[in-house]
PDB file of C-alpha atoms and ligand atoms in Angstrom:
ATOM      1  CA  MET A1306     -52.944  21.480  10.560  1.00  0.00           C
ATOM      2  CA  ASP A1307     -50.908  20.436   7.577  1.00  0.00           C
ATOM      3  CA  ARG A1308     -47.217  20.748   6.939  1.00  0.00           C
ATOM      4  CA  GLU A1309     -47.621  23.451   4.283  1.00  0.00           C
ATOM      5  CA  SER A1310     -49.713  25.992   6.225  1.00  0.00           C
ATOM      6  CA  GLY A1311     -48.136  29.259   7.443  1.00  0.00           C
ATOM      7  CA  SER A1312     -44.620  30.612   7.002  1.00  0.00           C
ATOM      8  CA  SER A1313     -41.533  28.400   7.224  1.00  0.00           C
ATOM      9  CA  MET A1314     -38.012  28.974   8.507  1.00  0.00           C
ATOM     10  CA  LYS A1315     -34.772  27.156   7.846  1.00  0.00           C
ATOM     11  CA  GLU A1316     -33.539  26.998  11.451  1.00  0.00           C
ATOM     12  CA  LEU A1317     -33.808  28.885  14.748  1.00  0.00           C
ATOM     13  CA  ILE A1318     -30.375  29.915  15.967  1.00  0.00           C
ATOM     14  CA  SER A1319     -31.219  33.467  17.066  1.00  0.00           C
ATOM     15  CA  VAL A1320     -34.388  35.492  17.556  1.00  0.00           C
ATOM     16  CA  ARG A1321     -32.632  38.261  15.632  1.00  0.00           C
ATOM     17  CA  SER A1322     -33.690  36.405  12.483  1.00  0.00           C
ATOM     18  CA  LEU A1323     -37.380  36.865  13.385  1.00  0.00           C
ATOM     19  CA  GLY A1324     -39.328  39.989  12.483  1.00  0.00           C
ATOM     20  CA  GLN A1325     -42.657  41.094  13.906  1.00  0.00           C
ATOM     21  CA  ALA A1326     -44.664  39.126  11.326  1.00  0.00           C
ATOM     22  CA  ASP A1327     -42.646  35.944  11.994  1.00  0.00           C
ATOM     23  CA  LEU A1328     -43.175  36.314  15.735  1.00  0.00           C
ATOM     24  CA  GLU A1329     -46.901  36.947  15.377  1.00  0.00           C
ATOM     25  CA  SER A1330     -47.283  33.967  13.064  1.00  0.00           C
ATOM     26  CA  MET A1331     -45.397  31.729  15.527  1.00  0.00           C
ATOM     27  CA  VAL A1332     -47.491  32.915  18.476  1.00  0.00           C
ATOM     28  CA  SER A1333     -50.697  32.401  16.565  1.00  0.00           C
ATOM     29  CA  ARG A1334     -49.729  28.820  15.687  1.00  0.00           C
ATOM     30  CA  ALA A1335     -48.607  28.105  19.247  1.00  0.00           C
ATOM     31  CA  LEU A1336     -51.965  29.314  20.538  1.00  0.00           C
ATOM     32  CA  GLU A1337     -53.724  26.954  18.118  1.00  0.00           C
ATOM     33  CA  TYR A1338     -51.563  24.063  19.283  1.00  0.00           C
ATOM     34  CA  ARG A1339     -52.239  24.953  22.919  1.00  0.00           C
ATOM     35  CA  GLU A1340     -55.974  24.643  22.234  1.00  0.00           C
ATOM     36  CA  LEU A1341     -55.521  21.280  20.521  1.00  0.00           C
ATOM     37  CA  ILE A1342     -53.440  20.016  23.457  1.00  0.00           C
ATOM     38  CA  ASP A1343     -55.971  21.270  26.004  1.00  0.00           C
ATOM     39  CA  ASP A1344     -58.776  19.571  24.019  1.00  0.00           C
ATOM     40  CA  ARG A1345     -56.655  16.401  23.704  1.00  0.00           C
ATOM     41  CA  VAL A1346     -56.893  16.479  19.933  1.00  0.00           C
ATOM     42  CA  PRO A1347     -54.060  14.401  18.401  1.00  0.00           C
ATOM     43  CA  VAL A1348     -51.833  16.138  15.835  1.00  0.00           C
ATOM     44  CA  THR A1349     -49.508  13.714  14.138  1.00  0.00           C
ATOM     45  CA  GLU A1350     -48.836  14.500  10.507  1.00  0.00           C
ATOM     46  CA  VAL A1351     -46.547  17.539  10.590  1.00  0.00           C
ATOM     47  CA  LEU A1352     -43.273  15.703  11.354  1.00  0.00           C
ATOM     48  CA  SER A1353     -44.249  12.199  10.260  1.00  0.00           C
ATOM     49  CA  GLY A1354     -41.348  10.398   8.590  1.00  0.00           C
ATOM     50  CA  LEU A1355     -38.848  12.820  10.156  1.00  0.00           C
ATOM     51  CA  CYS A1356     -36.395  12.297  13.002  1.00  0.00           C
ATOM     52  CA  VAL A1357     -35.614  14.900  15.673  1.00  0.00           C
ATOM     53  CA  ALA A1358     -32.331  14.562  17.601  1.00  0.00           C
ATOM     54  CA  ASN A1359     -32.220  16.180  21.047  1.00  0.00           C
ATOM     55  CA  LEU A1360     -28.640  17.040  21.966  1.00  0.00           C
ATOM     56  CA  PHE A1361     -28.396  18.575  25.427  1.00  0.00           C
ATOM     57  CA  PHE A1362     -24.826  19.187  26.541  1.00  0.00           C
ATOM     58  CA  GLU A1363     -26.055  21.150  29.590  1.00  0.00           C
ATOM     59  CA  PRO A1364     -28.723  20.189  32.144  1.00  0.00           C
ATOM     60  CA  SER A1365     -32.377  20.848  31.326  1.00  0.00           C
ATOM     61  CA  THR A1366     -35.791  19.775  32.513  1.00  0.00           C
ATOM     62  CA  ARG A1367     -38.398  22.009  30.842  1.00  0.00           C
ATOM     63  CA  THR A1368     -36.772  22.652  27.483  1.00  0.00           C
ATOM     64  CA  ARG A1369     -35.604  19.098  26.867  1.00  0.00           C
ATOM     65  CA  LEU A1370     -38.859  17.417  27.848  1.00  0.00           C
ATOM     66  CA  SER A1371     -41.043  19.888  25.982  1.00  0.00           C
ATOM     67  CA  PHE A1372     -39.003  19.567  22.772  1.00  0.00           C
ATOM     68  CA  ASP A1373     -39.225  15.798  23.148  1.00  0.00           C
ATOM     69  CA  LEU A1374     -42.991  15.813  23.650  1.00  0.00           C
ATOM     70  CA  ALA A1375     -43.583  18.464  20.970  1.00  0.00           C
ATOM     71  CA  ALA A1376     -41.727  16.345  18.402  1.00  0.00           C
ATOM     72  CA  GLN A1377     -43.627  13.209  19.431  1.00  0.00           C
ATOM     73  CA  LYS A1378     -46.984  14.977  19.234  1.00  0.00           C
ATOM     74  CA  LEU A1379     -46.148  15.997  15.663  1.00  0.00           C
ATOM     75  CA  GLY A1380     -45.349  12.417  14.706  1.00  0.00           C
ATOM     76  CA  ALA A1381     -41.538  12.528  14.633  1.00  0.00           C
ATOM     77  CA  ASP A1382     -39.135   9.822  15.696  1.00  0.00           C
ATOM     78  CA  VAL A1383     -37.097  11.271  18.559  1.00  0.00           C
ATOM     79  CA  ILE A1384     -33.538  10.299  19.409  1.00  0.00           C
ATOM     80  CA  THR A1385     -31.528  11.677  22.303  1.00  0.00           C
ATOM     81  CA  CYS A1386     -27.775  11.894  22.733  1.00  0.00           C
ATOM     82  CA  ASP A1387     -26.678  12.109  26.342  1.00  0.00           C
ATOM     83  CA  PRO A1388     -23.102  13.448  26.553  1.00  0.00           C
ATOM     84  CA  ALA A1389     -22.646  11.623  29.860  1.00  0.00           C
ATOM     85  CA  THR A1390     -22.932   8.251  28.080  1.00  0.00           C
ATOM     86  CA  SER A1391     -21.952   9.109  24.500  1.00  0.00           C
ATOM     87  CA  SER A1392     -18.705   8.396  22.668  1.00  0.00           C
ATOM     88  CA  THR A1393     -17.542  11.954  23.373  1.00  0.00           C
ATOM     89  CA  LEU A1394     -16.213  10.328  26.548  1.00  0.00           C
ATOM     90  CA  LYS A1395     -13.923   8.218  24.339  1.00  0.00           C
ATOM     91  CA  GLY A1396     -12.409  11.351  22.836  1.00  0.00           C
ATOM     92  CA  GLU A1397     -14.696  11.841  19.843  1.00  0.00           C
ATOM     93  CA  SER A1398     -14.893  15.458  18.697  1.00  0.00           C
ATOM     94  CA  LEU A1399     -18.167  17.385  18.758  1.00  0.00           C
ATOM     95  CA  ARG A1400     -18.053  17.621  14.953  1.00  0.00           C
ATOM     96  CA  ASP A1401     -17.669  13.855  14.528  1.00  0.00           C
ATOM     97  CA  THR A1402     -20.407  13.241  17.096  1.00  0.00           C
ATOM     98  CA  VAL A1403     -22.999  15.424  15.362  1.00  0.00           C
ATOM     99  CA  LEU A1404     -22.043  14.085  11.925  1.00  0.00           C
ATOM    100  CA  ALA A1405     -22.610  10.568  13.303  1.00  0.00           C
ATOM    101  CA  ILE A1406     -26.019  11.593  14.634  1.00  0.00           C
ATOM    102  CA  ALA A1407     -26.877  13.057  11.228  1.00  0.00           C
ATOM    103  CA  ALA A1408     -25.758   9.808   9.580  1.00  0.00           C
ATOM    104  CA  VAL A1409     -27.934   7.807  11.982  1.00  0.00           C
ATOM    105  CA  GLY A1410     -30.868   9.624  10.400  1.00  0.00           C
ATOM    106  CA  ALA A1411     -31.619  12.905  12.182  1.00  0.00           C
ATOM    107  CA  HIS A1412     -33.457  15.494  10.085  1.00  0.00           C
ATOM    108  CA  ILE A1413     -33.671  18.249  12.738  1.00  0.00           C
ATOM    109  CA  MET A1414     -31.322  18.866  15.661  1.00  0.00           C
ATOM    110  CA  VAL A1415     -32.223  20.570  18.936  1.00  0.00           C
ATOM    111  CA  VAL A1416     -29.027  21.735  20.643  1.00  0.00           C
ATOM    112  CA  ARG A1417     -28.234  23.076  24.095  1.00  0.00           C
ATOM    113  CA  HIS A1418     -24.559  23.751  24.719  1.00  0.00           C
ATOM    114  CA  GLY A1419     -22.459  25.830  27.089  1.00  0.00           C
ATOM    115  CA  GLY A1420     -20.516  27.346  24.197  1.00  0.00           C
ATOM    116  CA  GLU A1421     -21.920  30.445  22.532  1.00  0.00           C
ATOM    117  CA  GLY A1422     -22.468  29.888  18.823  1.00  0.00           C
ATOM    118  CA  ILE A1423     -22.270  26.068  18.968  1.00  0.00           C
ATOM    119  CA  PRO A1424     -25.823  25.510  17.567  1.00  0.00           C
ATOM    120  CA  GLY A1425     -24.910  27.621  14.520  1.00  0.00           C
ATOM    121  CA  GLN A1426     -21.630  25.741  14.165  1.00  0.00           C
ATOM    122  CA  ILE A1427     -23.473  22.392  14.235  1.00  0.00           C
ATOM    123  CA  ALA A1428     -25.880  23.663  11.571  1.00  0.00           C
ATOM    124  CA  GLU A1429     -22.868  24.488   9.369  1.00  0.00           C
ATOM    125  CA  TRP A1430     -21.195  21.112   9.952  1.00  0.00           C
ATOM    126  CA  THR A1431     -24.303  19.014   9.332  1.00  0.00           C
ATOM    127  CA  GLY A1432     -26.325  21.138   6.910  1.00  0.00           C
ATOM    128  CA  LEU A1433     -29.381  20.293   9.041  1.00  0.00           C
ATOM    129  CA  PRO A1434     -31.930  22.667  10.541  1.00  0.00           C
ATOM    130  CA  VAL A1435     -30.819  23.338  14.109  1.00  0.00           C
ATOM    131  CA  ILE A1436     -32.947  24.799  16.898  1.00  0.00           C
ATOM    132  CA  ASN A1437     -30.956  26.603  19.579  1.00  0.00           C
ATOM    133  CA  ALA A1438     -32.161  25.335  22.959  1.00  0.00           C
ATOM    134  CA  GLY A1439     -29.752  27.648  24.801  1.00  0.00           C
ATOM    135  CA  ASP A1440     -26.119  28.472  23.992  1.00  0.00           C
ATOM    136  CA  GLY A1441     -23.977  29.676  26.877  1.00  0.00           C
ATOM    137  CA  MET A1442     -24.886  33.199  27.934  1.00  0.00           C
ATOM    138  CA  ASN A1443     -25.982  34.124  24.415  1.00  0.00           C
ATOM    139  CA  GLU A1444     -29.584  33.189  23.558  1.00  0.00           C
ATOM    140  CA  HIS A1445     -32.498  30.920  24.400  1.00  0.00           C
ATOM    141  CA  PRO A1446     -34.843  31.682  21.489  1.00  0.00           C
ATOM    142  CA  THR A1447     -37.647  29.233  22.259  1.00  0.00           C
ATOM    143  CA  GLN A1448     -37.872  30.372  25.913  1.00  0.00           C
ATOM    144  CA  ALA A1449     -38.473  33.907  24.642  1.00  0.00           C
ATOM    145  CA  LEU A1450     -41.208  32.592  22.333  1.00  0.00           C
ATOM    146  CA  VAL A1451     -42.768  30.632  25.214  1.00  0.00           C
ATOM    147  CA  ASP A1452     -42.833  33.842  27.247  1.00  0.00           C
ATOM    148  CA  VAL A1453     -44.441  35.822  24.449  1.00  0.00           C
ATOM    149  CA  VAL A1454     -47.140  33.160  24.109  1.00  0.00           C
ATOM    150  CA  THR A1455     -47.706  33.234  27.872  1.00  0.00           C
ATOM    151  CA  ILE A1456     -48.020  37.028  27.965  1.00  0.00           C
ATOM    152  CA  TYR A1457     -50.354  36.953  24.961  1.00  0.00           C
ATOM    153  CA  ARG A1458     -52.610  34.341  26.565  1.00  0.00           C
ATOM    154  CA  HIS A1459     -52.794  36.317  29.801  1.00  0.00           C
ATOM    155  CA  PHE A1460     -53.118  39.896  28.548  1.00  0.00           C
ATOM    156  CA  GLY A1461     -54.546  39.302  25.044  1.00  0.00           C
ATOM    157  CA  GLY A1462     -51.609  41.162  23.458  1.00  0.00           C
ATOM    158  CA  LEU A1463     -48.235  42.700  24.221  1.00  0.00           C
ATOM    159  CA  ARG A1464     -48.259  46.264  22.884  1.00  0.00           C
ATOM    160  CA  ASP A1465     -47.606  48.947  25.527  1.00  0.00           C
ATOM    161  CA  LEU A1466     -47.268  46.494  28.412  1.00  0.00           C
ATOM    162  CA  ARG A1467     -44.588  47.624  30.884  1.00  0.00           C
ATOM    163  CA  MET A1468     -42.209  44.857  31.826  1.00  0.00           C
ATOM    164  CA  GLY A1469     -39.111  44.727  33.997  1.00  0.00           C
ATOM    165  CA  ILE A1470     -36.514  41.975  33.635  1.00  0.00           C
ATOM    166  CA  VAL A1471     -35.021  41.651  37.106  1.00  0.00           C
ATOM    167  CA  GLY A1472     -31.835  39.924  38.203  1.00  0.00           C
ATOM    168  CA  ASP A1473     -28.793  38.312  36.671  1.00  0.00           C
ATOM    169  CA  ILE A1474     -29.200  39.787  33.193  1.00  0.00           C
ATOM    170  CA  ALA A1475     -25.485  39.647  32.418  1.00  0.00           C
ATOM    171  CA  HIS A1476     -25.350  35.844  32.505  1.00  0.00           C
ATOM    172  CA  SER A1477     -28.839  35.154  31.132  1.00  0.00           C
ATOM    173  CA  ARG A1478     -29.379  33.725  27.657  1.00  0.00           C
ATOM    174  CA  VAL A1479     -33.119  34.101  28.239  1.00  0.00           C
ATOM    175  CA  ALA A1480     -32.610  37.864  28.638  1.00  0.00           C
ATOM    176  CA  GLY A1481     -30.355  37.717  25.565  1.00  0.00           C
ATOM    177  CA  SER A1482     -33.364  36.667  23.484  1.00  0.00           C
ATOM    178  CA  LEU A1483     -36.098  38.607  25.322  1.00  0.00           C
ATOM    179  CA  ILE A1484     -34.411  41.984  24.878  1.00  0.00           C
ATOM    180  CA  HIS A1485     -34.795  41.596  21.111  1.00  0.00           C
ATOM    181  CA  VAL A1486     -38.215  39.965  20.924  1.00  0.00           C
ATOM    182  CA  LEU A1487     -40.194  42.072  23.390  1.00  0.00           C
ATOM    183  CA  PRO A1488     -39.475  45.566  22.019  1.00  0.00           C
ATOM    184  CA  THR A1489     -40.235  44.238  18.511  1.00  0.00           C
ATOM    185  CA  LEU A1490     -43.714  43.392  19.777  1.00  0.00           C
ATOM    186  CA  GLY A1491     -44.276  46.743  21.481  1.00  0.00           C
ATOM    187  CA  VAL A1492     -43.433  45.894  25.099  1.00  0.00           C
ATOM    188  CA  GLU A1493     -41.909  48.770  27.103  1.00  0.00           C
ATOM    189  CA  LEU A1494     -38.958  46.979  28.626  1.00  0.00           C
ATOM    190  CA  THR A1495     -36.752  48.073  31.544  1.00  0.00           C
ATOM    191  CA  LEU A1496     -33.675  46.170  32.730  1.00  0.00           C
ATOM    192  CA  ILE A1497     -33.402  46.025  36.530  1.00  0.00           C
ATOM    193  CA  ALA A1498     -30.285  44.617  38.190  1.00  0.00           C
ATOM    194  CA  PRO A1499     -27.234  45.406  40.269  1.00  0.00           C
ATOM    195  CA  GLU A1500     -24.906  47.656  38.271  1.00  0.00           C
ATOM    196  CA  GLU A1501     -22.516  44.789  37.477  1.00  0.00           C
ATOM    197  CA  TRP A1502     -25.288  42.668  35.933  1.00  0.00           C
ATOM    198  CA  LEU A1503     -26.630  45.367  33.603  1.00  0.00           C
ATOM    199  CA  PRO A1504     -25.426  45.063  29.993  1.00  0.00           C
ATOM    200  CA  SER A1505     -23.125  47.931  29.051  1.00  0.00           C
ATOM    201  CA  ASP A1506     -24.090  47.835  25.361  1.00  0.00           C
ATOM    202  CA  SER A1507     -27.894  48.013  25.665  1.00  0.00           C
ATOM    203  CA  THR A1508     -29.942  51.045  24.661  1.00  0.00           C
ATOM    204  CA  LEU A1509     -32.900  49.905  26.793  1.00  0.00           C
ATOM    205  CA  PRO A1510     -33.868  51.828  29.947  1.00  0.00           C
ATOM    206  CA  ALA A1511     -32.066  50.357  32.952  1.00  0.00           C
ATOM    207  CA  THR A1512     -31.997  50.862  36.716  1.00  0.00           C
ATOM    208  CA  SER A1513     -30.616  49.251  39.864  1.00  0.00           C
ATOM    209  CA  ASP A1514     -33.521  50.546  41.944  1.00  0.00           C
ATOM    210  CA  LEU A1515     -36.362  48.008  41.751  1.00  0.00           C
ATOM    211  CA  THR A1516     -38.300  49.766  44.513  1.00  0.00           C
ATOM    212  CA  SER A1517     -38.584  52.967  42.473  1.00  0.00           C
ATOM    213  CA  ILE A1518     -40.133  51.236  39.459  1.00  0.00           C
ATOM    214  CA  GLN A1519     -41.995  48.174  40.760  1.00  0.00           C
ATOM    215  CA  ALA A1520     -45.398  49.892  41.055  1.00  0.00           C
ATOM    216  CA  ASP A1521     -45.294  50.854  37.345  1.00  0.00           C
ATOM    217  CA  LEU A1522     -44.830  47.345  35.964  1.00  0.00           C
ATOM    218  CA  ASP A1523     -47.418  45.036  34.394  1.00  0.00           C
ATOM    219  CA  ILE A1524     -44.956  42.147  34.333  1.00  0.00           C
ATOM    220  CA  VAL A1525     -42.099  41.432  36.717  1.00  0.00           C
ATOM    221  CA  TYR A1526     -39.851  38.910  34.939  1.00  0.00           C
ATOM    222  CA  LEU A1527     -37.390  37.385  37.404  1.00  0.00           C
ATOM    223  CA  LEU A1528     -34.125  35.662  36.513  1.00  0.00           C
ATOM    224  CA  ARG A1529     -32.152  33.085  38.452  1.00  0.00           C
ATOM    225  CA  VAL A1530     -28.732  34.097  39.747  1.00  0.00           C
ATOM    226  CA  GLN A1531     -26.471  31.890  37.617  1.00  0.00           C
ATOM    227  CA  THR A1532     -23.841  30.733  40.087  1.00  0.00           C
ATOM    228  CA  GLU A1533     -22.629  28.154  37.536  1.00  0.00           C
ATOM    229  CA  ARG A1534     -21.540  31.106  35.354  1.00  0.00           C
ATOM    230  CA  GLY A1535     -19.706  32.924  38.145  1.00  0.00           C
ATOM    231  CA  ALA A1536     -22.465  35.045  39.724  1.00  0.00           C
ATOM    232  CA  THR A1537     -22.711  35.130  43.520  1.00  0.00           C
ATOM    233  CA  ILE A1538     -25.778  35.370  45.750  1.00  0.00           C
ATOM    234  CA  SER A1539     -25.602  37.896  48.593  1.00  0.00           C
ATOM    235  CA  ASP A1540     -27.922  38.985  51.375  1.00  0.00           C
ATOM    236  CA  GLU A1541     -27.789  42.451  49.811  1.00  0.00           C
ATOM    237  CA  TYR A1542     -29.131  40.989  46.567  1.00  0.00           C
ATOM    238  CA  ARG A1543     -32.039  39.374  48.402  1.00  0.00           C
ATOM    239  CA  THR A1544     -32.852  42.648  50.173  1.00  0.00           C
ATOM    240  CA  ARG A1545     -32.766  44.798  47.050  1.00  0.00           C
ATOM    241  CA  PHE A1546     -34.167  42.444  44.415  1.00  0.00           C
ATOM    242  CA  GLN A1547     -36.045  39.454  45.880  1.00  0.00           C
ATOM    243  CA  LEU A1548     -39.744  39.508  45.087  1.00  0.00           C
ATOM    244  CA  ASP A1549     -41.232  38.607  48.466  1.00  0.00           C
ATOM    245  CA  SER A1550     -44.697  39.296  49.865  1.00  0.00           C
ATOM    246  CA  PRO A1551     -44.051  42.867  51.085  1.00  0.00           C
ATOM    247  CA  ARG A1552     -42.605  43.811  47.700  1.00  0.00           C
ATOM    248  CA  ALA A1553     -45.366  41.991  45.798  1.00  0.00           C
ATOM    249  CA  ALA A1554     -47.929  43.997  47.801  1.00  0.00           C
ATOM    250  CA  CYS A1555     -46.500  47.142  46.159  1.00  0.00           C
ATOM    251  CA  LEU A1556     -47.181  45.892  42.618  1.00  0.00           C
ATOM    252  CA  ARG A1557     -50.181  46.932  40.536  1.00  0.00           C
ATOM    253  CA  ASP A1558     -53.256  44.810  41.224  1.00  0.00           C
ATOM    254  CA  ALA A1559     -53.142  43.250  37.754  1.00  0.00           C
ATOM    255  CA  ALA A1560     -49.360  42.796  37.641  1.00  0.00           C
ATOM    256  CA  VAL A1561     -48.034  39.290  37.018  1.00  0.00           C
ATOM    257  CA  VAL A1562     -44.806  37.515  37.887  1.00  0.00           C
ATOM    258  CA  MET A1563     -42.854  35.411  35.405  1.00  0.00           C
ATOM    259  CA  HIS A1564     -39.684  33.322  35.615  1.00  0.00           C
ATOM    260  CA  PRO A1565     -38.198  30.986  32.977  1.00  0.00           C
ATOM    261  CA  GLY A1566     -37.149  28.444  35.595  1.00  0.00           C
ATOM    262  CA  PRO A1567     -35.500  26.730  37.248  1.00  0.00           C
ATOM    263  CA  VAL A1568     -36.483  28.877  40.238  1.00  0.00           C
ATOM    264  CA  ASN A1569     -34.227  29.369  43.248  1.00  0.00           C
ATOM    265  CA  ARG A1570     -36.846  29.960  45.930  1.00  0.00           C
ATOM    266  CA  GLY A1571     -35.640  32.267  48.673  1.00  0.00           C
ATOM    267  CA  VAL A1572     -33.214  34.025  46.318  1.00  0.00           C
ATOM    268  CA  GLU A1573     -34.984  35.872  43.484  1.00  0.00           C
ATOM    269  CA  ILE A1574     -38.496  35.001  44.681  1.00  0.00           C
ATOM    270  CA  SER A1575     -40.123  33.851  47.900  1.00  0.00           C
ATOM    271  CA  ASP A1576     -42.148  30.631  48.133  1.00  0.00           C
ATOM    272  CA  ASP A1577     -45.465  32.370  48.625  1.00  0.00           C
ATOM    273  CA  VAL A1578     -45.057  34.762  45.679  1.00  0.00           C
ATOM    274  CA  ALA A1579     -43.944  31.897  43.417  1.00  0.00           C
ATOM    275  CA  GLU A1580     -47.198  30.136  44.227  1.00  0.00           C
ATOM    276  CA  SER A1581     -49.446  33.200  44.352  1.00  0.00           C
ATOM    277  CA  ALA A1582     -52.251  34.034  41.917  1.00  0.00           C
ATOM    278  CA  ARG A1583     -49.885  36.562  40.272  1.00  0.00           C
ATOM    279  CA  SER A1584     -47.464  33.847  39.233  1.00  0.00           C
ATOM    280  CA  LEU A1585     -47.479  32.656  35.606  1.00  0.00           C
ATOM    281  CA  ILE A1586     -44.489  30.380  36.172  1.00  0.00           C
ATOM    282  CA  THR A1587     -46.389  27.108  35.754  1.00  0.00           C
ATOM    283  CA  GLU A1588     -48.262  28.546  32.782  1.00  0.00           C
ATOM    284  CA  GLN A1589     -44.920  29.342  31.118  1.00  0.00           C
ATOM    285  CA  VAL A1590     -43.941  25.688  31.423  1.00  0.00           C
ATOM    286  CA  ALA A1591     -47.316  24.575  30.053  1.00  0.00           C
ATOM    287  CA  ASN A1592     -46.791  26.743  26.981  1.00  0.00           C
ATOM    288  CA  GLY A1593     -43.453  25.077  26.266  1.00  0.00           C
ATOM    289  CA  VAL A1594     -44.860  22.173  24.259  1.00  0.00           C
ATOM    290  CA  PRO A1595     -47.268  24.107  21.978  1.00  0.00           C
ATOM    291  CA  THR A1596     -44.661  26.806  21.352  1.00  0.00           C
ATOM    292  CA  ARG A1597     -42.026  24.252  20.378  1.00  0.00           C
ATOM    293  CA  MET A1598     -44.600  22.484  18.200  1.00  0.00           C
ATOM    294  CA  ALA A1599     -45.046  25.815  16.402  1.00  0.00           C
ATOM    295  CA  VAL A1600     -41.277  26.092  15.894  1.00  0.00           C
ATOM    296  CA  PHE A1601     -41.067  22.534  14.525  1.00  0.00           C
ATOM    297  CA  HIS A1602     -44.045  23.293  12.286  1.00  0.00           C
ATOM    298  CA  SER A1603     -42.257  26.274  10.720  1.00  0.00           C
ATOM    299  CA  ILE A1604     -39.106  24.258  10.144  1.00  0.00           C
ATOM    300  CA  ALA A1605     -40.987  21.267   8.735  1.00  0.00           C
ATOM    301  CA  GLY A1606     -42.474  23.578   6.105  1.00  0.00           C
ATOM    302  CA  GLY A1607     -39.008  23.979   4.569  1.00  0.00           C
ATOM    303  CA  LEU A1608     -37.989  20.312   4.755  1.00  0.00           C
ATOM    304  CA  ARG A1609     -40.081  18.748   1.987  1.00  0.00           C
TER     305      ARG A1609
HETATM  306  N1   CP G 200     -36.073  27.615  31.190  1.00  0.00           N
HETATM  307  C1   CP G 200     -35.254  26.571  30.947  1.00  0.00           C
HETATM  308  O1   CP G 200     -34.466  26.574  30.009  1.00  0.00           O
HETATM  309  O2   CP G 200     -35.394  25.534  31.839  1.00  0.00           O
HETATM  310  P1   CP G 200     -34.568  24.163  31.745  1.00  0.00           P
HETATM  311  O3   CP G 200     -33.123  24.493  32.014  1.00  0.00           O
HETATM  312  O4   CP G 200     -35.171  23.275  32.804  1.00  0.00           O
HETATM  313  O5   CP G 200     -34.754  23.620  30.358  1.00  0.00           O
END
């Protein structure tokens, strides 16, 4: 693959900037990269001569490592700023920190931050292409793309699939991106959560009764209860919403289970269901690198 092929984008702050054609193009490229990775074919030219800065101001395992590896596979230099050891601890402002990282030589920034809108703010300050790796409770665009790629690889398409997003929707940036991407691609989406975790401003179908809808779903997409953002886990929640073996036995034979991770086993999902043949959770992680390669590829197209 060369740097010029396919469409390009300036940055990825929100999935709202992506139309159906953009999404389909991104998925198609991610699927190509997944094949190259599986066949162990090296791909090095797309980001050669460019530097990617990974700036994670909140914890991450999957997103951070897959952005790092995706950038390396495309030939970039990768630098990482760890807030726990950076000069922010000496009182440096976020603006001065990111301007310093730009001056060091970053050409693309990948940003995770607890503050909503911070990736867009950093893009304004630096003038660099920024990829939002999760901002507060707002969006997690590349996780939504990873999930689309995973669904596509499993079902061969997305149109008319019935999917329920189950759990702590109110605090979930993953849901914040999925609720825009999935309907654009023809998925019939239902939000399923306790009343207090259902968004008040959504026009999507919503229910607090998982039992009444579970047998109709092709995809059960579970979310972690985000205690770090004020949500609490109760026994009632486990009873009404945990996907355990008895509940999984009520699903359609071909239904699959997804979760963006990290998983809290014994809360939103039981051990055995997480590891069952229905679970695409590991597959979602495996699609993280090729999907993020596809995102870098689109951004690299606008950099030269
Ligand atoms: N899904 C996700 O964002 O996982 P990490 O927090 O481990 O990156």
